[in-house]
């Protein structure tokens, strides 16, 4: 049986790795930055989180204790809207869906590929503010993806290149200018 010489097999491996690295640099990255799908019922984060100053954790309560932030159940909406603005046709749609035990089919805005695992609980426990990834939601009439959420964007933060000052201070409280990673950046950190 013919076997490739060991040096030739090593050469092919190096060529394959260099080829993949080259493709990684030249192929366009997919990003949904700016994506803002129309929702079945208009919802203003500007009004709720901005004007009325409702904390993100009130509606997205699972973000602090779970991998996923989740879409709030209608029961959260009904906590206010059994008495607030009940004459609105949109609120009446929510009330009807709630009474029927039927969820609203919201259109997802922030979506990562299936091979990426993002843990909200870990990031929030470390002090990463919602706005770091989701932008100034308090100013958004209609929610949109404010950041690219690409692998490079995430790695820049993990490595400390573009990490928010608050994160750097909590991670390195005794160092003004850290020279090291803020968070792990091995493949298995996000791809498992």
XYZ file of N, CA, C and O in Angstrom:
768
model
N 0.847 -1.184 0.000
C 0.000 0.000 0.000
C 0.888 1.242 0.000
O 1.838 1.338 0.766
N 0.576 2.181 -0.863
C 1.358 3.415 -0.954
C 0.949 4.382 0.138
O -0.220 4.705 0.285
N 1.911 4.864 0.883
C 1.632 5.883 1.905
C 2.391 7.138 1.529
O 3.488 7.070 0.981
N 1.775 8.269 1.818
C 2.452 9.535 1.554
C 3.623 9.681 2.512
O 3.509 9.304 3.689
N 4.704 10.217 2.024
C 5.800 10.484 2.969
C 5.307 11.442 4.049
O 4.461 12.303 3.816
N 5.818 11.264 5.227
C 5.402 12.062 6.390
C 5.562 13.567 6.133
O 4.708 14.366 6.513
N 6.616 13.955 5.478
C 6.850 15.384 5.214
C 5.793 15.943 4.259
O 5.356 17.077 4.393
N 5.345 15.123 3.279
C 4.332 15.585 2.347
C 2.977 15.726 3.053
O 2.233 16.680 2.808
N 2.651 14.799 3.941
C 1.409 14.882 4.712
C 1.410 16.129 5.591
O 0.401 16.835 5.706
N 2.552 16.433 6.189
C 2.682 17.646 7.004
C 2.501 18.884 6.130
O 1.811 19.828 6.501
N 3.096 18.854 4.934
C 2.959 19.967 3.997
C 1.490 20.200 3.643
O 0.999 21.326 3.643
N 0.759 19.113 3.344
C -0.661 19.245 3.011
C -1.454 19.812 4.188
O -2.360 20.633 3.995
N -1.119 19.410 5.381
C -1.808 19.938 6.571
C -1.574 21.435 6.715
O -2.505 22.193 6.991
N -0.340 21.853 6.506
C -0.008 23.282 6.613
C -0.751 24.073 5.535
O -1.305 25.143 5.799
N -0.793 23.542 4.316
C -1.500 24.215 3.222
C -2.989 24.335 3.557
O -3.604 25.394 3.350
N -3.579 23.273 4.098
C -5.004 23.308 4.456
C -5.268 24.355 5.531
O -6.220 25.140 5.429
N -4.454 24.403 6.559
C -4.636 25.382 7.640
C -4.459 26.801 7.104
O -5.262 27.690 7.393
N -3.426 27.013 6.290
C -3.202 28.352 5.714
C -4.355 28.742 4.791
O -4.791 29.897 4.776
N -4.869 27.774 4.037
C -6.006 28.053 3.162
C -7.240 28.456 3.941
O -7.930 29.419 3.588
N -7.509 27.740 5.031
C -8.658 28.098 5.868
C -8.470 29.469 6.496
O -9.412 30.266 6.561
N -7.255 29.762 6.953
C -6.982 31.077 7.543
C -7.173 32.179 6.502
O -7.734 33.240 6.792
N -6.723 31.916 5.273
C -6.888 32.897 4.204
C -8.371 33.137 3.931
O -8.827 34.285 3.830
N -9.146 32.049 3.813
C -10.581 32.196 3.562
C -11.264 32.946 4.692
O -12.164 33.757 4.467
N -10.832 32.682 5.928
C -11.402 33.372 7.093
C -11.198 34.880 6.977
O -12.040 35.669 7.351
N -10.053 35.290 6.426
C -9.745 36.714 6.303
C -10.462 37.375 5.136
O -10.798 38.549 5.209
N -10.671 36.657 4.035
C -11.211 37.309 2.839
C -12.716 37.146 2.664
O -13.343 37.977 2.002
N -13.294 36.068 3.209
C -14.733 35.892 3.031
C -15.503 36.882 3.904
O -15.087 37.179 5.020
N -16.603 37.392 3.408
C -17.375 38.347 4.209
C -17.989 37.655 5.424
O -18.355 36.491 5.374
N -18.066 38.374 6.518
C -18.684 37.860 7.733
C -20.176 38.156 7.674
O -20.594 39.208 7.198
N -20.944 37.236 8.162
C -22.375 37.488 8.199
C -22.705 38.248 9.470
O -22.185 37.949 10.540
N -23.500 39.237 9.335
C -23.920 40.039 10.475
C -25.314 40.573 10.184
O -25.598 40.987 9.068
N -26.136 40.536 11.196
C -27.477 41.095 11.054
C -27.554 42.484 11.656
O -28.630 42.931 12.045
N -26.418 43.152 11.749
C -26.396 44.487 12.337
C -27.394 45.380 11.610
O -27.428 45.436 10.383
N -28.239 46.041 12.383
C -29.264 46.911 11.814
C -30.578 46.197 11.547
O -31.581 46.839 11.231
N -30.603 44.879 11.674
C -31.813 44.107 11.411
C -32.914 44.514 12.387
O -32.709 44.571 13.591
N -34.086 44.808 11.859
C -35.212 45.269 12.670
C -36.518 44.775 12.067
O -37.212 45.513 11.363
N -36.872 43.522 12.337
C -38.093 42.991 11.723
C -39.343 43.636 12.310
O -39.354 44.061 13.464
N -40.358 43.695 11.492
C -41.644 44.185 11.981
C -42.211 43.127 12.928
O -42.085 41.929 12.691
N -42.809 43.567 14.011
C -43.370 42.656 14.995
C -44.881 42.571 14.809
O -45.501 43.493 14.277
N -45.492 41.474 15.246
C -46.943 41.341 15.093
C -47.717 42.408 15.866
O -48.807 42.806 15.464
N -47.135 42.862 16.971
C -47.714 43.960 17.751
C -46.581 44.948 18.008
O -45.547 44.570 18.555
N -46.736 46.201 17.598
C -45.654 47.166 17.832
C -45.363 47.295 19.330
O -46.284 47.414 20.136
N -44.080 47.218 19.662
C -43.672 47.355 21.057
C -42.559 48.373 21.114
O -41.547 48.237 20.420
N -42.714 49.389 21.938
C -41.727 50.454 22.045
C -40.860 50.265 23.287
O -41.310 50.481 24.411
N -39.603 49.869 23.061
C -38.653 49.822 24.178
C -38.371 51.255 24.654
O -38.101 51.473 25.823
N -38.435 52.207 23.724
C -38.209 53.608 24.084
C -39.217 54.069 25.142
O -38.874 54.748 26.095
N -40.453 53.662 24.962
C -41.497 54.044 25.920
C -41.345 53.262 27.230
O -41.307 53.832 28.313
N -41.230 51.937 27.131
C -41.217 51.107 28.332
C -39.916 51.247 29.133
O -39.950 51.495 30.332
N -38.758 51.061 28.451
C -37.467 51.112 29.155
C -36.958 52.550 29.304
O -36.290 52.866 30.284
N -37.277 53.398 28.341
C -36.819 54.782 28.384
C -37.709 55.691 29.206
O -37.374 56.095 30.310
N -38.884 55.984 28.682
C -39.804 56.920 29.338
C -40.263 56.421 30.715
O -40.250 57.162 31.685
N -40.663 55.151 30.798
C -41.184 54.631 32.068
C -40.113 53.973 32.935
O -40.409 53.527 34.043
N -38.890 53.887 32.403
C -37.728 53.376 33.147
C -37.945 51.976 33.730
O -37.517 51.682 34.850
N -38.589 51.117 32.967
C -38.762 49.733 33.397
C -37.439 49.013 33.146
O -36.931 48.997 32.029
N -36.874 48.446 34.182
C -35.588 47.751 34.103
C -35.703 46.545 33.167
O -36.736 45.856 33.165
N -34.644 46.270 32.418
C -34.614 45.114 31.505
C -34.997 43.837 32.241
O -35.675 42.971 31.691
N -34.563 43.724 33.502
C -34.772 42.493 34.274
C -36.238 42.258 34.622
O -36.611 41.147 34.966
N -37.063 43.293 34.561
C -38.477 43.090 34.873
C -39.117 42.172 33.829
O -39.816 41.224 34.167
N -38.864 42.466 32.578
C -39.449 41.660 31.499
C -38.584 40.452 31.145
O -39.090 39.362 30.931
N -37.287 40.663 31.057
C -36.352 39.596 30.674
C -35.712 39.013 31.926
O -34.488 38.970 32.058
N -36.542 38.563 32.857
C -36.088 38.109 34.168
C -35.196 36.873 34.116
O -34.372 36.668 34.996
N -35.297 36.063 33.084
C -34.489 34.844 33.025
C -33.047 35.106 32.606
O -32.187 34.249 32.780
N -32.745 36.291 32.094
C -31.383 36.588 31.647
C -30.365 36.484 32.777
O -29.219 36.122 32.549
N -30.769 36.786 33.986
C -29.843 36.783 35.119
C -29.677 35.412 35.750
O -28.802 35.224 36.582
N -30.514 34.451 35.359
C -30.398 33.134 35.976
C -30.390 32.002 34.961
O -30.473 30.841 35.337
N -30.300 32.336 33.688
C -30.388 31.319 32.649
C -29.438 31.650 31.507
O -28.933 32.769 31.398
N -29.227 30.681 30.652
C -28.437 30.888 29.443
C -29.144 31.880 28.521
O -28.524 32.729 27.906
N -30.461 31.788 28.453
C -31.250 32.609 27.535
C -31.962 33.744 28.269
O -32.433 33.568 29.380
N -32.051 34.898 27.612
C -32.804 36.016 28.188
C -34.296 35.768 28.008
O -35.098 36.079 28.871
N -34.644 35.215 26.892
C -36.029 34.844 26.645
C -36.953 36.008 26.341
O -36.688 37.149 26.681
N -38.025 35.663 25.668
C -39.097 36.619 25.403
C -40.028 36.553 26.605
O -40.394 35.471 27.043
N -40.406 37.690 27.153
C -41.275 37.670 28.331
C -42.610 36.978 28.051
O -43.188 37.166 26.985
N -43.102 36.204 28.998
C -44.442 35.622 28.821
C -45.498 36.728 28.899
O -45.261 37.794 29.482
N -46.630 36.474 28.311
C -47.699 37.473 28.305
C -48.138 37.857 29.713
O -48.643 38.965 29.929
N -47.934 36.984 30.677
C -48.294 37.302 32.062
C -47.543 38.533 32.548
O -48.064 39.321 33.341
N -46.311 38.722 32.063
C -45.534 39.917 32.443
C -46.213 41.160 31.884
O -46.377 42.161 32.590
N -46.619 41.110 30.637
C -47.324 42.245 30.021
C -48.612 42.550 30.789
O -48.946 43.710 31.043
N -49.311 41.480 31.156
C -50.597 41.636 31.823
C -50.447 42.178 33.243
O -51.411 42.685 33.809
N -49.238 42.095 33.794
C -49.004 42.682 35.115
C -49.363 44.160 35.136
O -49.834 44.676 36.151
N -49.177 44.839 34.027
C -49.548 46.255 33.929
C -50.819 46.444 33.102
O -51.661 47.262 33.426
N -50.900 45.691 32.010
C -51.931 45.987 31.027
C -53.307 45.389 31.332
O -54.179 45.389 30.460
N -53.523 44.964 32.549
C -54.903 44.674 32.957
C -55.592 45.977 33.338
O -56.813 46.060 33.343
N -54.764 47.011 33.647
C -55.324 48.317 34.029
C -54.769 49.480 33.206
O -55.386 50.533 33.150
N -53.626 49.306 32.566
C -52.991 50.388 31.819
C -53.303 50.263 30.337
O -53.099 49.210 29.736
N -53.833 51.318 29.773
C -54.090 51.456 28.333
C -54.932 50.308 27.762
O -54.672 49.812 26.667
N -55.920 49.908 28.498
C -56.759 48.759 28.107
C -57.626 49.021 26.873
O -58.113 48.078 26.262
N -57.776 50.299 26.495
C -58.583 50.615 25.324
C -57.789 50.517 24.016
O -58.352 50.611 22.936
N -56.460 50.302 24.100
C -55.624 50.191 22.897
C -55.919 48.882 22.167
O -55.981 47.820 22.778
N -56.083 48.943 20.842
C -56.334 47.702 20.081
C -55.176 46.710 20.206
O -55.397 45.504 20.193
N -53.949 47.211 20.342
C -52.786 46.321 20.489
C -52.822 45.621 21.842
O -52.558 44.417 21.929
N -53.163 46.356 22.881
C -53.259 45.758 24.214
C -54.406 44.749 24.237
O -54.300 43.686 24.852
N -55.470 45.051 23.527
C -56.592 44.119 23.457
C -56.187 42.808 22.757
O -56.643 41.729 23.139
N -55.292 42.909 21.774
C -54.767 41.695 21.123
C -53.969 40.861 22.128
O -54.079 39.628 22.150
N -53.170 41.544 22.963
C -52.381 40.851 23.979
C -53.313 40.207 25.005
O -53.135 39.041 25.379
N -54.318 40.957 25.443
C -55.277 40.420 26.415
C -56.007 39.193 25.865
O -56.193 38.204 26.575
N -56.385 39.244 24.582
C -57.087 38.125 23.972
C -56.181 36.897 23.895
O -56.600 35.786 24.244
N -54.933 37.092 23.457
C -53.987 35.975 23.377
C -53.746 35.377 24.761
O -53.703 34.154 24.921
N -53.631 36.251 25.761
C -53.423 35.792 27.139
C -54.620 34.971 27.624
O -54.452 33.891 28.202
N -55.810 35.459 27.375
C -57.034 34.761 27.800
C -57.161 33.392 27.117
O -57.662 32.434 27.708
N -56.671 33.301 25.872
C -56.750 32.046 25.111
C -55.565 31.121 25.405
O -55.508 30.006 24.872
N -54.598 31.620 26.196
C -53.412 30.818 26.482
C -52.515 30.632 25.273
O -51.806 29.643 25.139
N -52.540 31.613 24.394
C -51.799 31.564 23.133
C -50.680 32.602 23.163
O -50.927 33.766 23.464
N -49.431 32.220 22.840
C -48.345 33.205 22.838
C -48.408 34.109 21.610
O -49.005 33.757 20.594
N -47.799 35.265 21.716
C -47.629 36.149 20.554
C -46.411 35.632 19.795
O -45.382 35.325 20.395
N -46.505 35.534 18.497
C -45.394 35.037 17.672
C -44.454 36.197 17.329
O -44.495 36.738 16.233
N -43.599 36.574 18.296
C -42.641 37.665 18.085
C -41.577 37.223 17.092
O -41.205 36.051 17.035
N -41.050 38.148 16.325
C -39.968 37.873 15.384
C -38.641 38.129 16.078
O -38.417 39.208 16.613
N -37.800 37.129 16.063
C -36.505 37.215 16.747
C -35.621 38.250 16.069
O -35.541 38.316 14.844
N -34.939 39.064 16.876
C -34.054 40.100 16.346
C -32.592 39.669 16.481
O -31.837 39.711 15.527
N -32.184 39.270 17.664
C -30.792 38.877 17.918
C -30.684 37.362 17.842
O -31.173 36.657 18.716
N -30.033 36.874 16.796
C -29.926 35.428 16.618
C -28.499 35.058 16.235
O -27.931 35.626 15.298
N -27.948 34.137 16.983
C -26.615 33.621 16.699
C -26.753 32.290 15.968
O -27.778 31.613 16.098
N -25.715 31.881 15.233
C -25.782 30.577 14.565
C -25.958 29.452 15.589
O -25.588 29.594 16.757
N -26.501 28.330 15.150
C -26.755 27.200 16.044
C -25.490 26.655 16.696
O -25.558 26.065 17.768
N -24.342 26.837 16.058
C -23.096 26.294 16.611
C -22.451 27.222 17.643
O -21.373 26.944 18.147
N -23.115 28.325 17.970
C -22.599 29.268 18.971
C -23.494 29.206 20.201
O -24.714 29.243 20.091
N -22.868 29.115 21.358
C -23.608 29.074 22.612
C -23.242 30.310 23.427
O -22.100 30.469 23.848
N -24.203 31.180 23.626
C -24.003 32.408 24.401
C -24.763 32.270 25.708
O -25.933 31.927 25.724
N -24.090 32.576 26.804
C -24.693 32.431 28.121
C -24.952 33.814 28.726
O -24.018 34.491 29.151
N -26.211 34.247 28.749
C -26.553 35.553 29.317
C -26.144 35.642 30.789
O -25.589 36.641 31.228
N -26.439 34.604 31.550
C -26.189 34.617 32.994
C -24.717 34.900 33.301
O -24.412 35.722 34.160
N -23.808 34.253 32.593
C -22.373 34.464 32.833
C -21.957 35.902 32.552
O -21.194 36.498 33.289
N -22.440 36.436 31.442
C -22.053 37.801 31.068
C -22.608 38.826 32.062
O -21.912 39.756 32.459
N -23.859 38.663 32.452
C -24.465 39.605 33.392
C -23.817 39.499 34.766
O -23.620 40.509 35.438
N -23.453 38.288 35.188
C -22.778 38.114 36.482
C -21.419 38.783 36.479
O -20.942 39.255 37.517
N -20.794 38.880 35.316
C -19.482 39.531 35.185
C -19.610 41.051 35.104
O -18.631 41.763 35.180
N -20.829 41.545 34.958
C -21.036 42.988 34.917
C -21.220 43.561 33.528
O -21.207 44.775 33.346
N -21.376 42.699 32.528
C -21.600 43.189 31.167
C -23.020 43.745 31.102
O -23.989 43.036 31.379
N -23.148 45.008 30.779
C -24.464 45.650 30.691
C -25.199 45.178 29.435
O -24.565 44.873 28.423
N -26.501 45.134 29.504
C -27.321 44.738 28.355
C -26.966 45.578 27.119
O -26.918 45.085 26.000
N -26.708 46.866 27.344
C -26.424 47.801 26.249
C -25.144 47.458 25.490
O -24.978 47.864 24.346
N -24.228 46.724 26.124
C -22.977 46.359 25.463
C -23.257 45.607 24.173
O -22.645 45.889 23.151
N -24.165 44.668 24.218
C -24.496 43.868 23.032
C -25.752 44.353 22.320
O -25.854 44.259 21.102
N -26.719 44.855 23.083
C -28.016 45.202 22.506
C -28.162 46.676 22.152
O -29.187 47.069 21.605
N -27.165 47.498 22.480
C -27.241 48.914 22.141
C -28.142 49.680 23.094
O -28.581 49.165 24.120
N -28.419 50.914 22.768
C -29.231 51.800 23.603
C -30.715 51.500 23.400
O -31.443 52.262 22.772
N -31.126 50.381 23.945
C -32.504 49.915 23.806
C -33.492 50.967 24.306
O -34.575 51.126 23.743
N -33.110 51.708 25.332
C -33.996 52.736 25.907
C -34.365 53.821 24.902
O -35.292 54.573 25.114
N -33.610 53.899 23.820
C -33.863 54.909 22.800
C -34.497 54.324 21.537
O -34.713 55.039 20.563
N -34.769 53.019 21.533
C -35.275 52.346 20.326
C -36.795 52.253 20.337
O -37.368 51.574 21.176
N -37.398 52.936 19.407
C -38.843 52.798 19.232
C -39.139 51.370 18.770
O -40.016 50.705 19.292
N -38.367 50.934 17.789
C -38.472 49.561 17.281
C -37.093 48.924 17.447
O -36.100 49.458 16.958
N -37.042 47.808 18.120
C -35.767 47.170 18.450
C -35.026 46.745 17.180
O -35.640 46.351 16.198
N -33.707 46.886 17.200
C -32.870 46.445 16.083
C -31.565 45.904 16.644
O -31.215 46.157 17.798
N -30.859 45.142 15.837
C -29.568 44.608 16.266
C -28.530 45.701 16.112
O -28.187 46.090 15.005
N -28.026 46.177 17.234
C -27.122 47.330 17.238
C -25.654 46.957 17.006
O -24.872 47.801 16.588
N -25.280 45.738 17.297
C -23.890 45.294 17.149
C -23.822 44.158 16.133
O -24.815 43.460 15.915
N -22.630 43.915 15.557
C -22.544 42.845 14.560
C -22.708 41.440 15.147
O -23.177 40.536 14.465
N -22.332 41.246 16.409
C -22.405 39.951 17.076
C -21.679 38.854 16.298
O -22.080 37.698 16.298
N -20.610 39.227 15.610
C -19.791 38.255 14.888
C -18.749 37.679 15.839
O -18.512 38.212 16.925
N -18.100 36.627 15.418
C -17.072 35.999 16.236
C -15.946 36.996 16.545
O -15.482 37.089 17.682
N -15.519 37.754 15.560
C -14.454 38.738 15.772
C -14.856 39.807 16.767
O -14.051 40.230 17.601
N -16.100 40.259 16.695
C -16.589 41.283 17.630
C -16.566 40.753 19.056
O -16.121 41.423 19.979
N -17.033 39.512 19.238
C -17.037 38.904 20.570
C -15.612 38.683 21.070
O -15.293 38.952 22.240
N -14.732 38.195 20.191
C -13.343 37.940 20.601
C -12.623 39.221 20.992
O -11.800 39.218 21.911
N -12.913 40.316 20.317
C -12.289 41.586 20.694
C -12.618 41.951 22.130
O -11.786 42.467 22.868
N -13.836 41.683 22.554
C -14.228 41.965 23.935
C -13.560 40.967 24.885
O -12.990 41.347 25.905
N -13.608 39.696 24.550
C -13.007 38.670 25.407
C -11.518 38.921 25.608
O -10.985 38.695 26.693
N -10.858 39.397 24.583
C -9.414 39.657 24.675
C -9.104 41.002 25.328
O -7.953 41.315 25.590
N -10.119 41.802 25.559
C -9.915 43.084 26.217
C -9.662 44.243 25.284
O -9.425 45.359 25.719
N -9.719 44.005 23.953
C -9.440 45.065 22.996
C -10.543 46.113 22.972
O -10.282 47.297 22.870
N -11.784 45.667 23.015
C -12.915 46.592 22.936
C -13.882 46.376 24.092
O -15.054 46.701 23.986
N -13.377 45.811 25.171
C -14.247 45.570 26.321
C -14.646 46.896 26.953
O -13.834 47.822 27.017
N -15.872 47.010 27.414
C -16.290 48.243 28.083
C -15.423 48.510 29.317
O -14.977 47.585 29.989
N -15.178 49.773 29.595
C -14.318 50.171 30.709
C -14.772 49.543 32.031
O -13.964 49.100 32.836
N -16.081 49.480 32.240
C -16.620 48.902 33.467
C -16.169 47.451 33.629
O -15.833 47.002 34.709
N -16.156 46.685 32.522
C -15.756 45.280 32.565
C -14.280 45.189 32.891
O -13.863 44.377 33.712
N -13.481 46.008 32.243
C -12.044 45.979 32.508
C -11.756 46.312 33.963
O -10.909 45.696 34.597
N -12.470 47.272 34.530
C -12.241 47.658 35.918
C -12.667 46.568 36.885
O -12.016 46.339 37.887
N -13.760 45.856 36.577
C -14.194 44.803 37.489
C -13.331 43.556 37.340
O -13.130 42.814 38.282
N -12.789 43.342 36.134
C -11.941 42.173 35.915
C -10.530 42.422 36.426
O -9.900 41.544 36.991
N -10.035 43.628 36.222
C -8.689 43.998 36.648
C -8.767 45.229 37.556
O -8.384 46.322 37.159
N -9.261 45.081 38.786
C -9.466 46.260 39.630
C -8.174 46.998 40.008
O -8.204 48.186 40.253
N -7.040 46.294 39.994
C -5.780 46.933 40.401
C -4.910 47.342 39.231
O -3.778 47.763 39.416
N -5.409 47.193 38.018
C -4.617 47.534 36.842
C -5.358 48.566 35.992
O -6.503 48.366 35.633
N -4.671 49.655 35.674
C -5.286 50.682 34.836
C -5.300 50.252 33.371
O -6.200 50.568 32.625
N -4.247 49.537 32.947
C -4.116 49.141 31.552
C -3.818 47.644 31.492
O -2.671 47.230 31.459
N -4.839 46.801 31.487
C -4.607 45.357 31.523
C -3.946 44.840 30.247
O -4.197 45.340 29.160
N -3.098 43.851 30.422
C -2.441 43.220 29.274
C -2.751 41.730 29.293
O -1.891 40.903 29.475
N -3.980 41.408 29.129
C -4.381 40.018 29.147
C -5.851 39.897 28.819
O -6.556 40.892 28.732
N -6.306 38.663 28.651
C -7.704 38.468 28.270
C -8.670 38.832 29.389
O -8.361 38.696 30.559
N -9.816 39.312 28.996
C -10.887 39.622 29.940
C -11.679 38.346 30.224
O -12.135 38.125 31.320
N -11.808 37.512 29.208
C -12.576 36.264 29.330
C -11.890 35.199 28.478
O -11.084 35.526 27.606
N -12.192 33.947 28.724
C -11.582 32.886 27.916
C -11.925 33.066 26.443
O -13.010 33.524 26.112
N -10.999 32.704 25.584
C -11.295 32.787 24.161
C -10.851 31.546 23.402
O -10.594 31.598 22.211
N -10.812 30.428 24.098
C -10.567 29.172 23.382
C -11.857 28.798 22.645
O -12.952 29.259 23.004
N -11.746 27.965 21.653
C -12.913 27.592 20.836
C -14.054 27.037 21.695
O -15.215 27.343 21.461
N -13.679 26.222 22.693
C -14.714 25.556 23.494
C -15.475 26.510 24.424
O -16.459 26.117 25.019
N -15.033 27.754 24.522
C -15.769 28.724 25.330
C -17.164 28.962 24.764
O -18.137 29.037 25.498
N -17.248 29.064 23.450
C -18.537 29.360 22.800
C -19.036 28.243 21.892
O -20.203 28.242 21.507
N -18.159 27.340 21.533
C -18.535 26.256 20.616
C -18.406 24.923 21.341
O -17.320 24.359 21.397
N -19.503 24.469 21.915
C -19.479 23.183 22.632
C -20.738 22.412 22.377
O -21.676 22.890 21.809
